[in-house]
Structures are given as C-alpha cells and as structure tokens.
mmCIF file of C-alpha atoms and ligand atoms in Angstrom:
data_model
loop_
_atom_site.group_PDB
_atom_site.id
_atom_site.type_symbol
_atom_site.label_atom_id
_atom_site.label_comp_id
_atom_site.label_asym_id
_atom_site.label_seq_id
_atom_site.Cartn_x
_atom_site.Cartn_y
_atom_site.Cartn_z
ATOM 1 C CA MET A 1 327.453 177.678 -42.632
ATOM 2 C CA THR A 2 327.892 174.765 -39.890
ATOM 3 C CA ARG A 3 325.388 171.885 -40.406
ATOM 4 C CA LYS A 4 322.636 171.766 -38.106
ATOM 5 C CA SER A 5 321.372 168.804 -35.964
ATOM 6 C CA VAL A 6 317.725 167.604 -35.588
ATOM 7 C CA LEU A 7 316.150 164.938 -33.445
ATOM 8 C CA VAL A 8 313.661 162.616 -34.783
ATOM 9 C CA ALA A 9 311.703 161.984 -31.391
ATOM 10 C CA ARG A 10 309.824 159.018 -33.059
ATOM 11 C CA ALA A 11 310.155 156.380 -35.760
ATOM 12 C CA VAL A 12 308.563 157.679 -39.091
ATOM 13 C CA PHE A 13 308.586 157.107 -42.374
ATOM 14 C CA PRO A 14 312.362 156.381 -43.937
ATOM 15 C CA ASP A 15 312.024 158.675 -46.679
ATOM 16 C CA ILE A 16 311.239 161.568 -44.564
ATOM 17 C CA VAL A 17 314.023 160.865 -42.210
ATOM 18 C CA ALA A 18 316.173 160.766 -45.782
ATOM 19 C CA ARG A 19 314.954 164.315 -46.796
ATOM 20 C CA LEU A 20 315.915 165.740 -43.589
ATOM 21 C CA ARG A 21 319.291 164.110 -43.864
ATOM 22 C CA GLU A 22 319.867 165.922 -46.921
ATOM 23 C CA HIS A 23 319.505 169.171 -44.660
ATOM 24 C CA PHE A 24 320.875 168.194 -41.073
ATOM 25 C CA ASP A 25 322.502 165.964 -39.091
ATOM 26 C CA VAL A 26 319.658 163.406 -38.019
ATOM 27 C CA ASP A 27 319.448 161.338 -34.701
ATOM 28 C CA ASP A 28 316.397 159.382 -35.386
ATOM 29 C CA ASN A 29 315.053 156.529 -33.616
ATOM 30 C CA PRO A 30 314.055 153.496 -35.774
ATOM 31 C CA ALA A 31 313.795 151.309 -32.699
ATOM 32 C CA ASP A 32 310.638 153.633 -31.752
ATOM 33 C CA VAL A 33 311.892 153.985 -28.159
ATOM 34 C CA ILE A 34 309.432 156.368 -26.169
ATOM 35 C CA TYR A 35 312.157 158.403 -24.444
ATOM 36 C CA THR A 36 311.363 159.286 -20.783
ATOM 37 C CA LYS A 37 311.716 163.014 -19.949
ATOM 38 C CA ALA A 38 315.487 162.484 -19.267
ATOM 39 C CA GLN A 39 316.095 160.741 -22.017
ATOM 40 C CA LEU A 40 314.619 163.530 -24.225
ATOM 41 C CA ILE A 41 316.740 165.885 -22.573
ATOM 42 C CA GLU A 42 319.785 164.110 -23.396
ATOM 43 C CA ARG A 43 318.775 163.370 -26.857
ATOM 44 C CA LEU A 44 317.970 167.043 -27.565
ATOM 45 C CA ARG A 45 321.580 168.089 -26.463
ATOM 46 C CA GLY A 46 323.268 170.115 -29.246
ATOM 47 C CA LYS A 47 320.283 170.056 -31.480
ATOM 48 C CA GLN A 48 318.510 172.669 -33.096
ATOM 49 C CA GLY A 49 315.505 170.998 -33.907
ATOM 50 C CA ALA A 50 312.998 168.845 -33.021
ATOM 51 C CA PHE A 51 310.759 166.500 -34.926
ATOM 52 C CA THR A 52 308.237 165.180 -32.446
ATOM 53 C CA THR A 53 304.506 163.627 -31.814
ATOM 54 C CA GLY A 54 302.051 163.774 -29.434
ATOM 55 C CA SER A 55 304.026 161.171 -27.164
ATOM 56 C CA GLU A 56 306.836 164.226 -26.256
ATOM 57 C CA ARG A 57 306.152 166.842 -23.867
ATOM 58 C CA ILE A 58 308.070 169.832 -24.641
ATOM 59 C CA ASP A 59 308.226 172.164 -21.561
ATOM 60 C CA ALA A 60 310.315 174.528 -19.703
ATOM 61 C CA GLU A 61 312.478 172.099 -18.355
ATOM 62 C CA VAL A 62 313.353 170.565 -21.530
ATOM 63 C CA LEU A 63 313.882 174.165 -23.637
ATOM 64 C CA ASP A 64 315.881 175.244 -20.521
ATOM 65 C CA ALA A 65 318.315 172.098 -20.640
ATOM 66 C CA ASN A 66 318.509 172.749 -24.114
ATOM 67 C CA PRO A 67 318.959 176.618 -25.042
ATOM 68 C CA GLN A 68 320.472 175.960 -28.571
ATOM 69 C CA LEU A 69 317.052 174.359 -29.345
ATOM 70 C CA GLU A 70 314.971 177.012 -32.288
ATOM 71 C CA ALA A 71 312.201 174.787 -33.442
ATOM 72 C CA VAL A 72 310.103 172.290 -32.583
ATOM 73 C CA CYS A 73 307.980 170.721 -35.224
ATOM 74 C CA ASN A 74 304.982 168.550 -34.141
ATOM 75 C CA MET A 75 303.692 165.758 -36.186
ATOM 76 C CA ALA A 76 299.910 166.466 -34.947
ATOM 77 C CA VAL A 77 297.420 169.332 -35.462
ATOM 78 C CA GLY A 78 296.991 168.982 -31.634
ATOM 79 C CA TYR A 79 300.056 170.124 -29.634
ATOM 80 C CA ASN A 80 298.956 170.149 -25.657
ATOM 81 C CA ASN A 81 302.177 168.237 -25.530
ATOM 82 C CA LEU A 82 304.151 171.320 -26.337
ATOM 83 C CA ASP A 83 304.448 174.608 -23.712
ATOM 84 C CA ILE A 84 303.392 177.217 -26.114
ATOM 85 C CA GLU A 85 304.272 179.785 -23.744
ATOM 86 C CA ALA A 86 307.602 178.357 -22.758
ATOM 87 C CA CYS A 87 308.305 178.043 -26.458
ATOM 88 C CA SER A 88 307.561 181.580 -27.261
ATOM 89 C CA ALA A 89 309.199 183.284 -24.470
ATOM 90 C CA ARG A 90 312.672 181.133 -25.213
ATOM 91 C CA GLY A 91 312.283 182.178 -28.954
ATOM 92 C CA VAL A 92 311.504 178.397 -29.869
ATOM 93 C CA LEU A 93 309.370 178.715 -33.050
ATOM 94 C CA ALA A 94 306.593 175.556 -32.295
ATOM 95 C CA THR A 95 304.821 174.183 -35.429
ATOM 96 C CA ASN A 96 302.004 171.497 -35.822
ATOM 97 C CA THR A 97 300.184 170.059 -38.978
ATOM 98 C CA PRO A 98 296.844 171.300 -39.583
ATOM 99 C CA GLU A 99 294.660 170.902 -42.798
ATOM 100 C CA VAL A 100 296.511 167.648 -43.845
ATOM 101 C CA LEU A 101 294.595 165.342 -41.902
ATOM 102 C CA THR A 102 291.009 167.204 -41.577
ATOM 103 C CA GLU A 103 289.288 164.770 -44.114
ATOM 104 C CA THR A 104 290.524 161.731 -42.943
ATOM 105 C CA THR A 105 289.853 162.658 -39.220
ATOM 106 C CA ALA A 106 286.120 163.643 -40.217
ATOM 107 C CA ASP A 107 285.846 160.383 -41.856
ATOM 108 C CA PHE A 108 286.782 158.523 -38.928
ATOM 109 C CA SER A 109 284.522 160.284 -36.806
ATOM 110 C CA PHE A 110 281.677 158.900 -38.886
ATOM 111 C CA ALA A 111 283.244 155.379 -38.456
ATOM 112 C CA LEU A 112 283.167 155.598 -34.738
ATOM 113 C CA MET A 113 279.857 157.543 -34.497
ATOM 114 C CA MET A 114 278.174 154.947 -37.003
ATOM 115 C CA ALA A 115 279.806 151.962 -35.012
ATOM 116 C CA ALA A 116 278.148 153.536 -31.634
ATOM 117 C CA ALA A 117 274.950 153.998 -32.800
ATOM 118 C CA ARG A 118 274.615 150.860 -34.958
ATOM 119 C CA ARG A 119 276.398 148.460 -32.405
ATOM 120 C CA ILE A 120 278.716 147.201 -35.342
ATOM 121 C CA ALA A 121 281.618 145.885 -32.578
ATOM 122 C CA GLU A 122 279.431 144.657 -30.014
ATOM 123 C CA SER A 123 277.428 142.416 -32.865
ATOM 124 C CA GLU A 124 280.707 141.514 -34.326
ATOM 125 C CA HIS A 125 282.103 140.226 -30.815
ATOM 126 C CA PHE A 126 278.947 138.481 -30.624
ATOM 127 C CA LEU A 127 279.305 136.766 -33.965
ATOM 128 C CA ARG A 128 282.695 135.978 -33.334
ATOM 129 C CA ARG A 129 281.475 134.285 -30.042
ATOM 130 C CA GLY A 130 279.680 132.061 -32.102
ATOM 131 C CA GLU A 131 276.453 133.335 -29.871
ATOM 132 C CA TRP A 132 274.694 134.220 -33.225
ATOM 133 C CA THR A 133 271.944 131.452 -33.738
ATOM 134 C CA ARG A 134 268.877 133.026 -34.908
ATOM 135 C CA TRP A 135 267.616 136.603 -36.498
ATOM 136 C CA SER A 136 265.271 138.180 -33.882
ATOM 137 C CA TYR A 137 263.241 141.423 -34.460
ATOM 138 C CA ASP A 138 265.437 143.783 -31.863
ATOM 139 C CA MET A 139 268.809 142.035 -32.427
ATOM 140 C CA PHE A 140 271.466 144.763 -32.031
ATOM 141 C CA THR A 141 268.934 147.349 -33.008
ATOM 142 C CA GLY A 142 270.397 150.675 -32.385
ATOM 143 C CA SER A 143 269.857 154.347 -33.373
ATOM 144 C CA ASP A 144 269.669 155.813 -36.944
ATOM 145 C CA VAL A 145 272.401 158.351 -38.018
ATOM 146 C CA HIS A 146 270.776 159.706 -41.125
ATOM 147 C CA GLY A 147 268.374 162.333 -40.450
ATOM 148 C CA ALA A 148 269.274 162.573 -36.564
ATOM 149 C CA THR A 149 270.472 165.631 -34.938
ATOM 150 C CA LEU A 150 274.362 166.005 -35.022
ATOM 151 C CA GLY A 151 275.621 168.007 -32.277
ATOM 152 C CA ILE A 152 279.700 169.182 -32.736
ATOM 153 C CA LEU A 153 281.290 170.393 -29.958
ATOM 154 C CA GLY A 154 284.348 172.636 -31.128
ATOM 155 C CA MET A 155 283.893 173.891 -34.753
ATOM 156 C CA GLY A 156 287.335 174.239 -36.399
ATOM 157 C CA ARG A 157 288.379 173.044 -39.677
ATOM 158 C CA ILE A 158 287.538 169.084 -38.683
ATOM 159 C CA GLY A 159 284.370 170.177 -36.892
ATOM 160 C CA GLN A 160 283.293 171.697 -40.240
ATOM 161 C CA ALA A 161 284.369 169.039 -42.279
ATOM 162 C CA ILE A 162 282.340 166.811 -39.994
ATOM 163 C CA ALA A 163 279.015 168.981 -40.333
ATOM 164 C CA ARG A 164 279.427 168.819 -44.156
ATOM 165 C CA ARG A 165 279.252 165.269 -44.083
ATOM 166 C CA GLY A 166 276.277 164.874 -41.519
ATOM 167 C CA ALA A 167 274.385 167.486 -43.805
ATOM 168 C CA LEU A 168 275.204 166.573 -47.085
ATOM 169 C CA GLY A 169 275.894 162.719 -46.816
ATOM 170 C CA PHE A 170 273.496 161.710 -43.979
ATOM 171 C CA GLY A 171 270.745 164.521 -44.092
ATOM 172 C CA MET A 172 271.679 165.093 -40.392
ATOM 173 C CA LYS A 173 270.395 168.507 -38.576
ATOM 174 C CA VAL A 174 273.421 169.799 -37.282
ATOM 175 C CA ILE A 175 274.089 172.021 -34.387
ATOM 176 C CA TYR A 176 277.300 173.131 -32.831
ATOM 177 C CA HIS A 177 278.973 174.982 -29.824
ATOM 178 C CA ASN A 178 282.350 176.736 -30.092
ATOM 179 C CA ARG A 179 283.618 179.894 -28.321
ATOM 180 C CA SER A 180 283.494 181.724 -31.854
ATOM 181 C CA ARG A 181 280.219 181.358 -34.133
ATOM 182 C CA LEU A 182 280.683 180.638 -37.789
ATOM 183 C CA ALA A 183 279.952 183.279 -40.136
ATOM 184 C CA PRO A 184 276.601 182.994 -41.632
ATOM 185 C CA GLU A 185 278.261 182.379 -45.312
ATOM 186 C CA GLN A 186 280.233 179.321 -43.431
ATOM 187 C CA GLU A 187 276.965 178.063 -41.390
ATOM 188 C CA ALA A 188 274.465 178.237 -44.399
ATOM 189 C CA PRO A 189 276.253 175.554 -46.771
ATOM 190 C CA LEU A 190 276.601 173.184 -43.402
ATOM 191 C CA GLY A 191 273.281 174.076 -42.480
ATOM 192 C CA ALA A 192 274.409 174.514 -39.203
ATOM 193 C CA ARG A 193 273.156 176.376 -36.154
ATOM 194 C CA TRP A 194 274.748 177.517 -32.949
ATOM 195 C CA VAL A 195 273.561 176.872 -30.217
ATOM 196 C CA ASP A 196 274.607 176.863 -26.182
ATOM 197 C CA LYS A 197 276.305 174.194 -24.485
ATOM 198 C CA PRO A 198 273.351 173.181 -22.760
ATOM 199 C CA THR A 199 271.080 172.914 -25.522
ATOM 200 C CA LEU A 200 273.732 171.009 -27.566
ATOM 201 C CA LEU A 201 273.732 168.328 -25.065
ATOM 202 C CA ARG A 202 269.930 168.447 -24.570
ATOM 203 C CA GLU A 203 269.168 167.937 -28.425
ATOM 204 C CA ALA A 204 271.970 165.994 -29.790
ATOM 205 C CA ASP A 205 271.164 162.459 -31.079
ATOM 206 C CA HIS A 206 274.743 162.253 -31.811
ATOM 207 C CA LEU A 207 277.263 164.307 -30.187
ATOM 208 C CA VAL A 208 281.092 164.545 -31.775
ATOM 209 C CA LEU A 209 284.013 166.616 -29.873
ATOM 210 C CA VAL A 210 286.564 167.877 -31.702
ATOM 211 C CA LEU A 211 288.069 170.614 -29.541
ATOM 212 C CA PRO A 212 291.475 171.176 -28.410
ATOM 213 C CA TYR A 213 292.604 170.077 -25.027
ATOM 214 C CA SER A 214 293.287 172.846 -22.720
ATOM 215 C CA ALA A 215 292.964 173.532 -19.179
ATOM 216 C CA GLU A 216 289.283 175.098 -19.948
ATOM 217 C CA SER A 217 288.230 172.351 -22.326
ATOM 218 C CA HIS A 218 289.645 169.570 -19.255
ATOM 219 C CA HIS A 219 286.289 167.386 -18.293
ATOM 220 C CA ALA A 220 284.558 169.343 -20.733
ATOM 221 C CA ILE A 221 281.942 166.467 -20.576
ATOM 222 C CA GLY A 222 281.699 164.981 -17.068
ATOM 223 C CA ALA A 223 278.583 163.786 -14.785
ATOM 224 C CA ALA A 224 276.963 166.760 -15.208
ATOM 225 C CA GLU A 225 277.076 167.230 -19.263
ATOM 226 C CA LEU A 226 276.366 163.605 -19.447
ATOM 227 C CA ALA A 227 273.160 164.249 -17.341
ATOM 228 C CA LEU A 228 271.671 166.294 -20.177
ATOM 229 C CA MET A 229 271.897 164.118 -22.835
ATOM 230 C CA LYS A 230 269.183 162.022 -24.266
ATOM 231 C CA SER A 231 269.157 158.043 -22.860
ATOM 232 C CA SER A 232 269.248 157.290 -26.982
ATOM 233 C CA ALA A 233 272.186 159.470 -27.696
ATOM 234 C CA THR A 234 275.984 158.477 -28.507
ATOM 235 C CA LEU A 235 279.087 160.474 -27.418
ATOM 236 C CA THR A 236 282.211 160.124 -29.758
ATOM 237 C CA ASN A 237 285.715 161.868 -28.940
ATOM 238 C CA ILE A 238 288.185 162.165 -31.702
ATOM 239 C CA ALA A 239 289.712 165.208 -29.648
ATOM 240 C CA ARG A 240 291.613 164.550 -26.754
ATOM 241 C CA GLY A 241 291.884 162.494 -23.533
ATOM 242 C CA GLY A 242 290.830 164.484 -20.565
ATOM 243 C CA ILE A 243 288.187 166.462 -22.604
ATOM 244 C CA VAL A 244 286.002 163.350 -21.126
ATOM 245 C CA ASP A 245 286.126 162.584 -17.725
ATOM 246 C CA ASP A 246 286.126 158.655 -18.686
ATOM 247 C CA ALA A 247 284.836 157.600 -14.917
ATOM 248 C CA ALA A 248 281.710 159.654 -15.317
ATOM 249 C CA LEU A 249 281.406 158.430 -18.982
ATOM 250 C CA ALA A 250 281.978 154.704 -17.671
ATOM 251 C CA ALA A 251 279.131 155.057 -15.161
ATOM 252 C CA ALA A 252 276.591 156.709 -17.638
ATOM 253 C CA LEU A 253 277.496 153.990 -20.117
ATOM 254 C CA ALA A 254 277.164 151.238 -17.550
ATOM 255 C CA GLU A 255 273.590 152.605 -16.458
ATOM 256 C CA HIS A 256 272.508 153.232 -20.004
ATOM 257 C CA ARG A 257 271.855 157.208 -19.154
ATOM 258 C CA ILE A 258 273.483 157.365 -23.004
ATOM 259 C CA ALA A 259 273.148 154.817 -25.272
ATOM 260 C CA ALA A 260 276.752 154.153 -26.513
ATOM 261 C CA ALA A 261 280.090 155.910 -27.141
ATOM 262 C CA GLY A 262 282.699 156.156 -29.717
ATOM 263 C CA LEU A 263 286.227 156.866 -28.178
ATOM 264 C CA ASP A 264 289.682 156.815 -30.147
ATOM 265 C CA VAL A 265 291.349 159.178 -27.270
ATOM 266 C CA PHE A 266 291.106 158.677 -23.245
ATOM 267 C CA GLU A 267 292.487 160.300 -20.125
ATOM 268 C CA GLY A 268 296.095 158.857 -19.719
ATOM 269 C CA GLU A 269 296.678 157.057 -22.811
ATOM 270 C CA PRO A 270 297.629 154.706 -23.921
ATOM 271 C CA SER A 271 295.847 153.467 -20.666
ATOM 272 C CA VAL A 272 291.907 152.831 -20.555
ATOM 273 C CA HIS A 273 290.193 153.074 -17.886
ATOM 274 C CA PRO A 274 289.224 149.451 -16.637
ATOM 275 C CA ALA A 275 285.578 150.351 -16.510
ATOM 276 C CA LEU A 276 285.229 151.351 -20.065
ATOM 277 C CA LEU A 277 287.057 148.096 -20.963
ATOM 278 C CA ALA A 278 284.360 146.164 -19.211
ATOM 279 C CA LEU A 279 281.317 147.603 -21.308
ATOM 280 C CA SER A 280 279.965 146.482 -24.615
ATOM 281 C CA ASN A 281 278.322 149.741 -25.534
ATOM 282 C CA VAL A 282 281.750 151.640 -26.262
ATOM 283 C CA VAL A 283 283.893 151.459 -28.887
ATOM 284 C CA LEU A 284 287.434 151.726 -28.443
ATOM 285 C CA THR A 285 290.135 152.359 -30.722
ATOM 286 C CA PRO A 286 293.775 153.131 -29.965
ATOM 287 C CA HIS A 287 294.143 157.252 -31.148
ATOM 288 C CA ILE A 288 294.046 156.121 -34.886
ATOM 289 C CA ALA A 289 291.632 159.213 -36.511
ATOM 290 C CA SER A 290 294.410 160.434 -38.377
ATOM 291 C CA ALA A 291 295.800 156.580 -39.417
ATOM 292 C CA THR A 292 295.814 156.214 -43.107
ATOM 293 C CA VAL A 293 298.857 155.719 -45.129
ATOM 294 C CA ALA A 294 298.389 159.137 -46.980
ATOM 295 C CA THR A 295 297.530 161.240 -44.198
ATOM 296 C CA ARG A 296 300.338 160.135 -41.669
ATOM 297 C CA HIS A 297 302.826 160.819 -44.647
ATOM 298 C CA ALA A 298 301.329 164.273 -45.226
ATOM 299 C CA MET A 299 301.653 164.740 -41.789
ATOM 300 C CA ALA A 300 305.099 163.510 -41.109
ATOM 301 C CA SER A 301 305.915 165.291 -44.394
ATOM 302 C CA LEU A 302 304.511 169.020 -43.576
ATOM 303 C CA ALA A 303 306.412 168.463 -40.257
ATOM 304 C CA ALA A 304 309.462 168.153 -42.055
ATOM 305 C CA ASP A 305 308.562 170.927 -44.232
ATOM 306 C CA ASN A 306 308.300 173.004 -41.196
ATOM 307 C CA LEU A 307 311.646 171.816 -39.438
ATOM 308 C CA ILE A 308 313.356 172.634 -42.927
ATOM 309 C CA ALA A 309 312.262 176.201 -43.109
ATOM 310 C CA ALA A 310 312.519 177.046 -39.523
ATOM 311 C CA LEU A 311 316.395 176.167 -39.942
ATOM 312 C CA THR A 312 317.604 176.939 -42.948
ATOM 313 C CA GLY A 313 315.964 180.468 -43.134
ATOM 314 C CA GLY A 314 312.899 179.985 -44.467
ATOM 315 C CA VAL A 315 309.354 180.826 -43.840
ATOM 316 C CA ALA A 316 307.835 177.428 -41.663
ATOM 317 C CA PRO A 317 304.325 176.731 -43.485
ATOM 318 C CA THR A 318 302.506 175.897 -40.596
ATOM 319 C CA PRO A 319 303.714 177.953 -37.553
ATOM 320 C CA ILE A 320 301.663 178.188 -34.177
ATOM 321 C CA ASN A 321 303.718 181.058 -32.090
ATOM 322 C CA ALA A 322 305.406 182.825 -35.062
ATOM 323 C CA ALA A 323 303.532 185.973 -34.054
ATOM 324 C CA ARG A 324 304.487 185.684 -30.289
ATOM 325 C CA LEU A 325 308.143 184.685 -30.746
ATOM 326 C CA ARG A 326 310.645 186.404 -28.593
ATOM 327 C CA PRO A 327 313.799 187.272 -30.567
ATOM 328 C CA ARG A 328 316.358 185.047 -29.803
HETATM 329 C C1 8YV B 1 298.185 162.006 -33.921
HETATM 330 C C2 8YV B 1 296.758 163.416 -33.500
HETATM 331 O O1 8YV B 1 297.987 160.685 -34.685
HETATM 332 O O2 8YV B 1 296.776 165.552 -34.835
HETATM 333 C C3 8YV B 1 296.813 165.082 -33.706
HETATM 334 O O3 8YV B 1 296.393 166.153 -33.263
HETATM 335 O O4 8YV B 1 295.910 163.212 -32.229
HETATM 336 C C4 8YV B 1 296.880 162.643 -34.249
HETATM 337 O O5 8YV B 1 296.432 163.047 -35.659
HETATM 338 C C5 8YV B 1 298.949 162.011 -32.736
HETATM 339 O O6 8YV B 1 298.572 163.406 -32.060
HETATM 340 C C6 8YV B 1 300.375 161.529 -32.687
HETATM 341 O O7 8YV B 1 301.148 162.871 -33.154
#
C-alpha cells in the first residue's frame, strides 16, 4: 500500500507530528503560518488527510479543489470551521475532539465567571497602576457566586460539568435552557432545572454560554436578551464568538444594564470589538478555555488517533459525520 500524505495545518506538539510521521508523509507547519484559503488549498494538494484547528475553514471550495481528501480531523470539540454537509456529500470523514476538554473548559468557565463577579482583573489593574492607597468598605464589591443562581445556556457535556461544579462545589441553584431536556436521572444529581430561555435570562445571577455556534445560535444573546437580565448579573461566554452580539453587550456593560462579563471568544477573533476593550467590567481572555498542557496534548492526540484510524482502515474514535458519509 502506498503511504498516504497528510497536512498538519498549524504548529502542534512535536511528539504528535512524530507519531503521524510513523504512518504518513507529513507536511507540517512548525512556523505556525496561518494559511490563506488559497494557501490551504495549495498545501492540501495530493493529501488524503488534514489535521486542522479552529483557524482553518474547510468548505466546499477547499474540498472541490482537493477531491483526493478522505479525512479532516479537527483539534477542537467545536467544528463550525468545517462545512459538515459539504464533507459528507463528498465522502470526507470529519472528526472532532469531544470529552478530553470537558473538565478543563468547565474549570475555565468558573475562572472567568468568578473573575467577572469578584472584579479580579479590574482590581488587579487598579493595584498595578499604583492606585491602591487605602481600604474602603465598597472597594471592588462584586456579587457572590456561592448560593447564587447559575444559568447555563446549552447543556451538553461541558454545560453539565459546569452545573456539577456550581451545584456541588458552590451550592448554586442551577437552571438551564437547551433544545433537548436532560433526563430526570441526569438532572437530579446536578440539581438542574430546565427553564425556557426568557426565564433563564431573567433568573440567572451568573449566565454561562456553552452552546455550539450555528446559524440558529448566531446572536443568541443580543440587545433584547440582555435587556431581560438582572442588572447585577454576569455573563460568561466560553462557547464561540458570534453567539453574543458583542456591540450590544458592550453597550449593556457600559450602561451597567448587566454588572460584568467574562469573555473567552469574540466575533471576528482575534480582533476584539474596541468598545469591549475600553470597558473595565469585562474580563477578556484569548480563547484559552481548553489551554492546559495536558488537555491540549490530549486534544492533539485524539485528532491524530482519528486521522490514523481514518486513513489506515480503522474506526475513527470520535467521528462527526460517519453515519451521513456518502460512499466515495
Ligand atoms: C480550541 C475550542 O482551542 O475545542 C474547541 O472547540 O474552541 C478550543 O478548545 C480551538 O478551537 C482551536 O482548535
């Protein structure tokens, strides 16, 4: 059997690239160049497999220019950068990396939520500016996380891991909204209650967004939704940019219609809406919810497992479209 070729589209752990080299001819990207679409199409020439991250868009145009492509393995749980319908129609297997990042991203949602609620970034900047000269009773007073109502929009694996932390670790009352309700036996240990979206927005003290990005979830939180929230509430987004209307959020924060926000993802990232950058009641991080060494390595390893299985006649462990794949 002739050796297959794969593109590793971004820089990743050297041991992962080395493992791929045991099976394939590998074109990797240690300089970590972000390929334009034309460069991506060119780089994929003659390759049967692609190891991608959220920064590569694989659409019909890329696939049609590379009909030899058999598998696209994304190092991310979210896959809005992949046109799954286009992949399925061309018999291209797409895979993602669920499970391995669940607990790490759930941890990070709490880090952001607590930083927003307890004004950690804002007060740290104040201290560094040398403005801390005395104690005062209301200096950087925020809102409690323990015992508060945690609202979760999107209740997949990560949403459930966040609920578990809230209920068991912080004694929070957990409400959630999701298209599909959890079974009562899943809700019970989380103490979680399904509510409709307006109720979620009205009742949450701390709202966390963990739903996948799609045409339906675009601007799921805009001016109208923000208007329903408590003025003391915080909003945390670890899901995807575009789920929140960033301009509307910046306006709500500036007018203190909600208290604070913690954002790890942005519309048009790595650009960040300038109005958000100008505000002190928002904590901004550069899409790092899954960024622990162990978790990023586990993600890369799972993406490699998928690629190796897909191109060597095995069964990819975490396929997205295996059931919908058109035979090649
Ligand atoms: C990734 C993520 O770091 O898994 C996801 O969906 O958003 C992050 O964990 C990012 O997408 C890079 O691939």
